[in-house]
């Protein structure tokens, strides 16, 4: 009798665990990099776009935004990533509601004119952001992106160490996913479409 009771308890426990796992699968989709169900809401920030116009949180609202942080003198990671994002935009079915925003962490050298020439060479719709060091630090601080300007050898020809992830912000201004390297256009497109379906319902 005791063995039968123990067996029933074990069976009930297993059923409970399986039910919990099934429910978790339904509420927490296995999308790499997804910050769900607890996305991070961005707060007010200010920057300057490649046309020398103000760019704020309002400019992210109403659209899906891929944010990538880098600098125009970057020898490898930045051009490769922007080239990948150009392919992503060409693959998306609803690309008109999606924007890629390149945020310079080297605003001293990356003037609006230089940003315009740089980002549009990859895709005419890409947005380049600069501004003051304080403005950039505000946005990178919210995102949680580390970067470091290494001027130990030169005050002019220096490199910048920076994270290489893509950050996805939804139309409500919330950071909902982080896509780590290596970046592949098919993988990014697939994950983005899954995230959009999940959040748009």
mmCIF file of C-alpha atoms in Angstrom, residues 9-201:
data_model
loop_
_atom_site.group_PDB
_atom_site.id
_atom_site.type_symbol
_atom_site.label_atom_id
_atom_site.label_comp_id
_atom_site.label_asym_id
_atom_site.label_seq_id
_atom_site.Cartn_x
_atom_site.Cartn_y
_atom_site.Cartn_z
ATOM 1 C CA UNK A 9 3.016 10.792 -5.484
ATOM 2 C CA UNK A 10 5.933 10.324 -7.888
ATOM 3 C CA UNK A 11 3.567 10.136 -10.868
ATOM 4 C CA UNK A 12 1.773 13.302 -9.762
ATOM 5 C CA UNK A 13 5.117 15.070 -9.341
ATOM 6 C CA UNK A 14 6.254 14.053 -12.823
ATOM 7 C CA UNK A 15 2.963 15.202 -14.335
ATOM 8 C CA UNK A 16 3.296 18.515 -12.514
ATOM 9 C CA UNK A 17 6.838 19.054 -13.758
ATOM 10 C CA UNK A 18 5.852 18.209 -17.335
ATOM 11 C CA UNK A 19 2.873 20.555 -17.154
ATOM 12 C CA UNK A 20 5.090 23.352 -15.844
ATOM 13 C CA UNK A 21 7.617 22.766 -18.616
ATOM 14 C CA UNK A 22 4.842 22.766 -21.206
ATOM 15 C CA UNK A 23 3.435 26.012 -19.844
ATOM 16 C CA UNK A 24 6.927 27.556 -19.789
ATOM 17 C CA UNK A 25 7.410 26.529 -23.414
ATOM 18 C CA UNK A 26 4.189 28.371 -24.260
ATOM 19 C CA UNK A 27 5.054 31.540 -22.361
ATOM 20 C CA UNK A 28 8.807 31.683 -22.892
ATOM 21 C CA UNK A 29 9.608 30.877 -26.541
ATOM 22 C CA UNK A 30 13.096 29.558 -27.173
ATOM 23 C CA UNK A 31 14.319 32.530 -29.204
ATOM 24 C CA UNK A 32 18.034 33.203 -28.630
ATOM 25 C CA UNK A 33 18.614 36.619 -27.094
ATOM 26 C CA UNK A 34 14.949 37.267 -26.266
ATOM 27 C CA UNK A 35 14.375 39.424 -23.167
ATOM 28 C CA UNK A 36 10.893 38.187 -22.412
ATOM 29 C CA UNK A 37 8.658 38.538 -20.453
ATOM 30 C CA UNK A 38 10.752 41.321 -18.909
ATOM 31 C CA UNK A 39 11.901 43.733 -21.623
ATOM 32 C CA UNK A 40 13.718 46.903 -20.597
ATOM 33 C CA UNK A 41 11.930 50.194 -21.252
ATOM 34 C CA UNK A 42 14.281 52.892 -22.499
ATOM 35 C CA UNK A 43 14.046 56.357 -20.985
ATOM 36 C CA UNK A 44 14.479 59.744 -22.635
ATOM 37 C CA UNK A 45 17.726 60.332 -24.499
ATOM 38 C CA UNK A 46 18.988 62.813 -27.070
ATOM 39 C CA UNK A 47 21.315 62.389 -30.036
ATOM 40 C CA UNK A 48 21.956 63.949 -33.444
ATOM 41 C CA UNK A 49 21.336 62.110 -36.706
ATOM 42 C CA UNK A 50 23.354 62.229 -39.918
ATOM 43 C CA UNK A 51 21.235 65.125 -41.177
ATOM 44 C CA UNK A 52 22.120 67.129 -38.073
ATOM 45 C CA UNK A 53 18.585 66.769 -36.717
ATOM 46 C CA UNK A 54 17.671 65.827 -33.128
ATOM 47 C CA UNK A 55 16.968 62.138 -32.570
ATOM 48 C CA UNK A 56 15.174 61.066 -29.386
ATOM 49 C CA UNK A 57 13.233 58.172 -27.909
ATOM 50 C CA UNK A 58 10.197 59.328 -29.887
ATOM 51 C CA UNK A 59 12.035 58.429 -33.101
ATOM 52 C CA UNK A 60 12.229 54.812 -31.963
ATOM 53 C CA UNK A 61 8.567 54.563 -31.058
ATOM 54 C CA UNK A 62 6.219 53.162 -33.670
ATOM 55 C CA UNK A 63 8.954 51.152 -35.388
ATOM 56 C CA UNK A 64 11.111 48.131 -34.803
ATOM 57 C CA UNK A 65 14.686 49.345 -34.403
ATOM 58 C CA UNK A 66 17.966 47.484 -34.622
ATOM 59 C CA UNK A 67 20.607 49.467 -32.717
ATOM 60 C CA UNK A 68 24.270 48.843 -33.440
ATOM 61 C CA UNK A 69 27.081 50.730 -31.721
ATOM 62 C CA UNK A 70 30.422 51.307 -33.423
ATOM 63 C CA UNK A 71 32.540 53.900 -35.209
ATOM 64 C CA UNK A 72 33.196 54.772 -38.830
ATOM 65 C CA UNK A 73 36.947 54.089 -38.600
ATOM 66 C CA UNK A 74 36.213 50.518 -37.497
ATOM 67 C CA UNK A 75 38.290 48.122 -39.634
ATOM 68 C CA UNK A 76 36.132 45.015 -39.488
ATOM 69 C CA UNK A 77 33.198 44.437 -37.107
ATOM 70 C CA UNK A 78 31.172 47.513 -38.052
ATOM 71 C CA UNK A 79 31.277 47.229 -41.855
ATOM 72 C CA UNK A 80 30.605 43.497 -41.715
ATOM 73 C CA UNK A 81 27.623 43.949 -39.398
ATOM 74 C CA UNK A 82 26.102 46.769 -41.445
ATOM 75 C CA UNK A 83 26.507 44.697 -44.606
ATOM 76 C CA UNK A 84 24.643 41.859 -42.880
ATOM 77 C CA UNK A 85 21.875 44.256 -41.815
ATOM 78 C CA UNK A 86 21.494 45.442 -45.398
ATOM 79 C CA UNK A 87 20.747 41.828 -46.363
ATOM 80 C CA UNK A 88 18.294 41.552 -43.465
ATOM 81 C CA UNK A 89 16.352 44.574 -44.698
ATOM 82 C CA UNK A 90 16.175 43.115 -48.181
ATOM 83 C CA UNK A 91 14.790 39.839 -46.808
ATOM 84 C CA UNK A 92 12.128 41.287 -44.512
ATOM 85 C CA UNK A 93 8.556 41.261 -45.778
ATOM 86 C CA UNK A 94 7.585 44.367 -43.789
ATOM 87 C CA UNK A 95 10.844 46.307 -43.887
ATOM 88 C CA UNK A 96 9.084 49.682 -43.990
ATOM 89 C CA UNK A 97 8.385 49.350 -40.261
ATOM 90 C CA UNK A 98 11.988 48.415 -39.431
ATOM 91 C CA UNK A 99 14.980 50.709 -39.057
ATOM 92 C CA UNK A 100 18.662 50.113 -38.467
ATOM 93 C CA UNK A 101 20.328 52.768 -36.332
ATOM 94 C CA UNK A 102 24.114 52.979 -36.219
ATOM 95 C CA UNK A 103 25.184 54.810 -33.052
ATOM 96 C CA UNK A 104 28.727 56.149 -33.042
ATOM 97 C CA UNK A 105 30.695 55.695 -29.835
ATOM 98 C CA UNK A 106 33.314 57.996 -31.364
ATOM 99 C CA UNK A 107 31.252 61.172 -31.862
ATOM 100 C CA UNK A 108 34.332 63.416 -31.817
ATOM 101 C CA UNK A 109 35.466 62.085 -35.196
ATOM 102 C CA UNK A 110 32.101 60.890 -36.493
ATOM 103 C CA UNK A 111 30.467 64.115 -37.575
ATOM 104 C CA UNK A 112 26.973 64.082 -39.111
ATOM 105 C CA UNK A 113 28.456 64.445 -42.591
ATOM 106 C CA UNK A 114 30.808 61.504 -42.072
ATOM 107 C CA UNK A 115 28.020 59.387 -40.582
ATOM 108 C CA UNK A 116 25.773 60.164 -43.546
ATOM 109 C CA UNK A 117 28.400 59.078 -46.030
ATOM 110 C CA UNK A 118 29.183 55.962 -44.026
ATOM 111 C CA UNK A 119 25.752 54.516 -43.228
ATOM 112 C CA UNK A 120 24.161 55.282 -46.585
ATOM 113 C CA UNK A 121 26.975 53.445 -48.351
ATOM 114 C CA UNK A 122 25.471 50.266 -46.867
ATOM 115 C CA UNK A 123 21.790 51.133 -47.187
ATOM 116 C CA UNK A 124 20.125 54.477 -47.981
ATOM 117 C CA UNK A 125 17.578 53.945 -45.211
ATOM 118 C CA UNK A 126 20.128 53.439 -42.426
ATOM 119 C CA UNK A 127 20.291 56.070 -39.706
ATOM 120 C CA UNK A 128 23.553 57.307 -38.198
ATOM 121 C CA UNK A 129 23.617 58.883 -34.736
ATOM 122 C CA UNK A 130 26.209 61.032 -33.049
ATOM 123 C CA UNK A 131 26.107 63.877 -30.553
ATOM 124 C CA UNK A 132 28.073 64.784 -27.475
ATOM 125 C CA UNK A 133 30.012 62.222 -25.467
ATOM 126 C CA UNK A 134 27.482 62.671 -22.651
ATOM 127 C CA UNK A 135 24.549 61.986 -24.965
ATOM 128 C CA UNK A 136 26.127 58.810 -26.300
ATOM 129 C CA UNK A 137 27.032 57.678 -22.784
ATOM 130 C CA UNK A 138 23.399 58.083 -21.729
ATOM 131 C CA UNK A 139 22.185 55.752 -24.458
ATOM 132 C CA UNK A 140 24.962 53.181 -24.122
ATOM 133 C CA UNK A 141 24.433 53.181 -20.367
ATOM 134 C CA UNK A 142 20.770 52.313 -20.793
ATOM 135 C CA UNK A 143 21.566 49.566 -23.276
ATOM 136 C CA UNK A 144 24.444 48.243 -21.183
ATOM 137 C CA UNK A 145 27.075 48.473 -23.899
ATOM 138 C CA UNK A 146 30.721 48.878 -22.835
ATOM 139 C CA UNK A 147 33.215 50.782 -25.002
ATOM 140 C CA UNK A 148 36.648 52.304 -24.624
ATOM 141 C CA UNK A 149 38.537 54.850 -26.720
ATOM 142 C CA UNK A 150 42.178 53.776 -26.739
ATOM 143 C CA UNK A 151 44.168 56.980 -27.285
ATOM 144 C CA UNK A 152 47.344 55.765 -25.612
ATOM 145 C CA UNK A 153 49.305 55.736 -28.879
ATOM 146 C CA UNK A 154 47.588 58.485 -30.841
ATOM 147 C CA UNK A 155 45.105 61.293 -30.266
ATOM 148 C CA UNK A 156 43.899 61.065 -33.860
ATOM 149 C CA UNK A 157 44.388 57.577 -35.296
ATOM 150 C CA UNK A 158 42.980 55.495 -32.469
ATOM 151 C CA UNK A 159 40.720 52.476 -32.251
ATOM 152 C CA UNK A 160 37.638 51.985 -30.104
ATOM 153 C CA UNK A 161 36.900 48.783 -28.231
ATOM 154 C CA UNK A 162 33.154 48.190 -28.244
ATOM 155 C CA UNK A 163 30.571 45.460 -27.965
ATOM 156 C CA UNK A 164 29.384 43.920 -31.221
ATOM 157 C CA UNK A 165 25.824 42.861 -30.386
ATOM 158 C CA UNK A 166 22.698 44.065 -32.154
ATOM 159 C CA UNK A 167 19.988 45.431 -29.870
ATOM 160 C CA UNK A 168 16.341 45.135 -30.892
ATOM 161 C CA UNK A 169 13.928 47.799 -29.634
ATOM 162 C CA UNK A 170 10.200 47.304 -30.175
ATOM 163 C CA UNK A 171 7.689 49.986 -31.264
ATOM 164 C CA UNK A 172 6.975 50.794 -27.616
ATOM 165 C CA UNK A 173 10.590 51.761 -26.964
ATOM 166 C CA UNK A 174 11.496 48.581 -25.092
ATOM 167 C CA UNK A 175 14.709 46.598 -25.466
ATOM 168 C CA UNK A 176 13.286 43.163 -26.273
ATOM 169 C CA UNK A 177 16.219 41.160 -27.680
ATOM 170 C CA UNK A 178 19.995 41.107 -27.985
ATOM 171 C CA UNK A 179 21.591 39.359 -30.952
ATOM 172 C CA UNK A 180 25.194 38.358 -30.280
ATOM 173 C CA UNK A 181 27.901 37.605 -32.836
ATOM 174 C CA UNK A 182 28.476 35.938 -35.187
ATOM 175 C CA UNK A 183 25.839 37.812 -37.188
ATOM 176 C CA UNK A 184 24.112 35.943 -39.977
ATOM 177 C CA UNK A 185 21.359 37.594 -42.000
ATOM 178 C CA UNK A 186 19.188 34.478 -42.201
ATOM 179 C CA UNK A 187 19.397 33.849 -38.469
ATOM 180 C CA UNK A 188 18.695 37.494 -37.603
ATOM 181 C CA UNK A 189 15.730 37.618 -39.998
ATOM 182 C CA UNK A 190 14.266 34.406 -38.607
ATOM 183 C CA UNK A 191 14.656 35.455 -34.973
ATOM 184 C CA UNK A 192 13.307 38.928 -35.636
ATOM 185 C CA UNK A 193 10.207 37.582 -37.376
ATOM 186 C CA UNK A 194 9.583 35.256 -34.437
ATOM 187 C CA UNK A 195 9.997 38.070 -31.915
ATOM 188 C CA UNK A 196 7.687 40.339 -33.928
ATOM 189 C CA UNK A 197 5.001 37.653 -34.122
ATOM 190 C CA UNK A 198 5.273 37.035 -30.398
ATOM 191 C CA UNK A 199 4.976 40.695 -29.362
ATOM 192 C CA UNK A 200 2.566 41.894 -32.054
ATOM 193 C CA UNK A 201 0.365 38.919 -31.285
#
